[in-house]
Tab-separated table of C-alpha atoms in Angstrom:
chain	number	residue	atom	x	y	z
F	1455	UNK	CA	0.000	0.000	0.000
F	1456	UNK	CA	1.543	3.291	-1.112
F	1457	UNK	CA	0.808	6.296	1.112
F	1458	UNK	CA	0.773	9.720	-0.455
F	1459	UNK	CA	2.459	12.548	1.338
F	1460	UNK	CA	0.633	15.881	1.433
F	1461	UNK	CA	1.899	19.236	2.616
F	1462	UNK	CA	-0.275	22.335	2.619
F	1463	UNK	CA	1.316	25.296	0.930
F	1464	UNK	CA	-0.082	28.784	1.516
F	1465	UNK	CA	-1.736	30.058	-1.653
F	1466	UNK	CA	-1.847	26.562	-3.057
F	1467	UNK	CA	-5.521	26.770	-3.964
F	1468	UNK	CA	-6.889	24.212	-1.533
F	1469	UNK	CA	-10.484	25.085	-2.379
F	1470	UNK	CA	-13.118	25.775	0.219
F	1471	UNK	CA	-13.897	29.229	-1.121
F	1472	UNK	CA	-13.338	31.105	2.149
F	1473	UNK	CA	-10.347	33.275	2.772
F	1474	UNK	CA	-8.134	32.023	5.611
F	1475	UNK	CA	-5.780	34.139	7.661
F	1476	UNK	CA	-2.034	33.525	7.506
F	1477	UNK	CA	-2.191	32.186	11.084
F	1478	UNK	CA	-4.875	29.649	10.139
F	1479	UNK	CA	-2.882	28.564	7.097
F	1480	UNK	CA	0.342	28.223	9.095
F	1481	UNK	CA	-1.467	26.364	11.867
F	1482	UNK	CA	-3.088	23.988	9.386
F	1483	UNK	CA	0.213	23.422	7.618
F	1484	UNK	CA	2.050	22.693	10.877
F	1485	UNK	CA	-0.668	20.291	12.000
F	1486	UNK	CA	-0.661	18.465	8.661
F	1487	UNK	CA	3.136	18.188	8.653
F	1488	UNK	CA	3.013	16.960	12.254
F	1489	UNK	CA	0.275	14.418	11.576
F	1490	UNK	CA	1.838	12.940	8.477
F	1491	UNK	CA	5.451	13.634	9.306
F	1492	UNK	CA	5.828	10.992	12.008
F	1493	UNK	CA	3.745	8.161	10.524
F	1494	UNK	CA	6.002	5.124	9.961
F	1495	UNK	CA	9.258	7.066	10.243
F	1496	UNK	CA	10.738	4.646	12.806
F	1497	UNK	CA	10.796	0.875	13.017
F	1498	UNK	CA	8.365	-0.734	15.463
F	1499	UNK	CA	10.279	-2.012	18.513
F	1500	UNK	CA	7.816	-4.862	19.152
F	1501	UNK	CA	7.985	-5.966	15.521
F	1502	UNK	CA	11.799	-5.858	15.599
F	1503	UNK	CA	11.942	-7.935	18.791
F	1504	UNK	CA	9.278	-10.540	18.070
F	1505	UNK	CA	8.352	-10.271	14.399
F	1506	UNK	CA	4.754	-9.457	15.350
F	1507	UNK	CA	2.915	-6.369	16.549
F	1508	UNK	CA	-0.369	-6.211	18.501
F	1509	UNK	CA	-1.439	-3.169	16.433
F	1510	UNK	CA	-0.966	-4.900	13.071
F	1511	UNK	CA	-1.716	-2.619	10.114
F	1512	UNK	CA	-2.851	0.151	12.468
F	1513	UNK	CA	0.602	0.536	14.043
F	1514	UNK	CA	2.082	4.012	13.581
F	1515	UNK	CA	5.577	2.506	13.303
F	1516	UNK	CA	7.075	0.755	10.276
F	1517	UNK	CA	7.119	-3.042	10.097
F	1518	UNK	CA	10.175	-3.348	7.889
F	1519	UNK	CA	12.542	-1.114	5.952
F	1520	UNK	CA	10.130	-0.988	3.009
F	1521	UNK	CA	7.509	0.851	5.086
F	1522	UNK	CA	9.863	3.555	6.384
F	1523	UNK	CA	9.061	7.104	5.251
F	1524	UNK	CA	11.246	10.226	5.339
F	1525	UNK	CA	10.753	12.563	8.287
F	1526	UNK	CA	9.456	16.071	7.564
F	1527	UNK	CA	11.029	18.487	10.040
F	1528	UNK	CA	10.428	22.150	10.795
F	1529	UNK	CA	13.031	24.342	9.041
F	1530	UNK	CA	14.428	25.413	12.443
F	1531	UNK	CA	14.731	21.829	13.758
F	1532	UNK	CA	17.930	21.492	15.854
F	1533	UNK	CA	19.192	24.971	14.921
F	1534	UNK	CA	19.298	26.201	18.539
F	1535	UNK	CA	21.098	24.660	21.510
F	1536	UNK	CA	19.075	22.717	24.092
F	1537	UNK	CA	18.651	24.779	27.283
F	1538	UNK	CA	19.022	21.701	29.492
F	1539	UNK	CA	22.378	20.882	27.913
F	1540	UNK	CA	23.443	24.548	28.071
F	1541	UNK	CA	22.695	24.545	31.800
F	1542	UNK	CA	24.939	21.508	32.208
F	1543	UNK	CA	22.157	19.006	32.783
F	1544	UNK	CA	20.917	15.963	30.935
F	1545	UNK	CA	18.036	16.415	28.512
F	1546	UNK	CA	15.116	14.084	29.290
F	1547	UNK	CA	14.136	14.011	25.593
F	1548	UNK	CA	17.434	12.505	24.438
F	1549	UNK	CA	17.623	11.954	20.674
F	1550	UNK	CA	13.984	13.068	20.306
F	1551	UNK	CA	14.799	16.597	21.518
F	1552	UNK	CA	14.087	19.287	18.925
F	1553	UNK	CA	17.194	21.220	19.980
F	1554	UNK	CA	20.925	20.606	19.426
F	1555	UNK	CA	22.868	18.757	22.096
F	1556	UNK	CA	26.267	19.462	20.540
F	1557	UNK	CA	27.378	22.868	21.760
F	1558	UNK	CA	29.530	25.260	19.795
F	1559	UNK	CA	31.988	27.697	21.366
F	1560	UNK	CA	29.536	30.470	20.490
F	1561	UNK	CA	26.743	28.663	22.401
F	1562	UNK	CA	28.956	28.371	25.473
F	1563	UNK	CA	30.129	31.991	25.227
F	1564	UNK	CA	26.597	33.367	24.747
F	1565	UNK	CA	25.239	31.264	27.619
F	1566	UNK	CA	28.053	32.369	29.955
F	1567	UNK	CA	27.487	36.034	29.047
F	1568	UNK	CA	23.785	35.762	29.915
F	1569	UNK	CA	24.517	34.273	33.347
F	1570	UNK	CA	27.331	36.761	34.120
F	1571	UNK	CA	25.218	39.802	33.251
F	1572	UNK	CA	22.590	38.776	35.812
F	1573	UNK	CA	18.839	39.113	35.582
F	1574	UNK	CA	17.435	41.582	33.094
F	1575	UNK	CA	14.724	42.804	35.510
F	1576	UNK	CA	15.610	45.275	38.237
F	1577	UNK	CA	14.470	43.149	41.186
F	1578	UNK	CA	14.786	46.032	43.690
F	1579	UNK	CA	12.023	47.946	41.902
F	1580	UNK	CA	9.780	44.941	41.309
F	1581	UNK	CA	6.971	44.389	43.805
F	1582	UNK	CA	4.101	41.930	43.893
F	1583	UNK	CA	0.709	43.431	44.583
């Protein structure tokens, strides 16, 4: 079974007649990319271990190399450093994190400069009411 991949493109003439705002178009495009972008992009762990899967044809993971599909990522995927890694901690998302775990010298320098400069709000003049 061949699955077709669809991506909404603003101004692509999707029909419907009504005029949609740029926010609605972007939101719809992101949702569509999200929904289709992860379907069968990784091998099913259960299928790899046992050769069977309780979800059968309804499994969201691929049952074999032939079912694998390319991943559609946001253009800014892994372009910024992970804040957990910058802070010196371990990221709970691991390889699924949307941010970079390899730090550049610039990342380290920028992060150090932010911490050395202190908070950007003048705490002495800030009061809760």
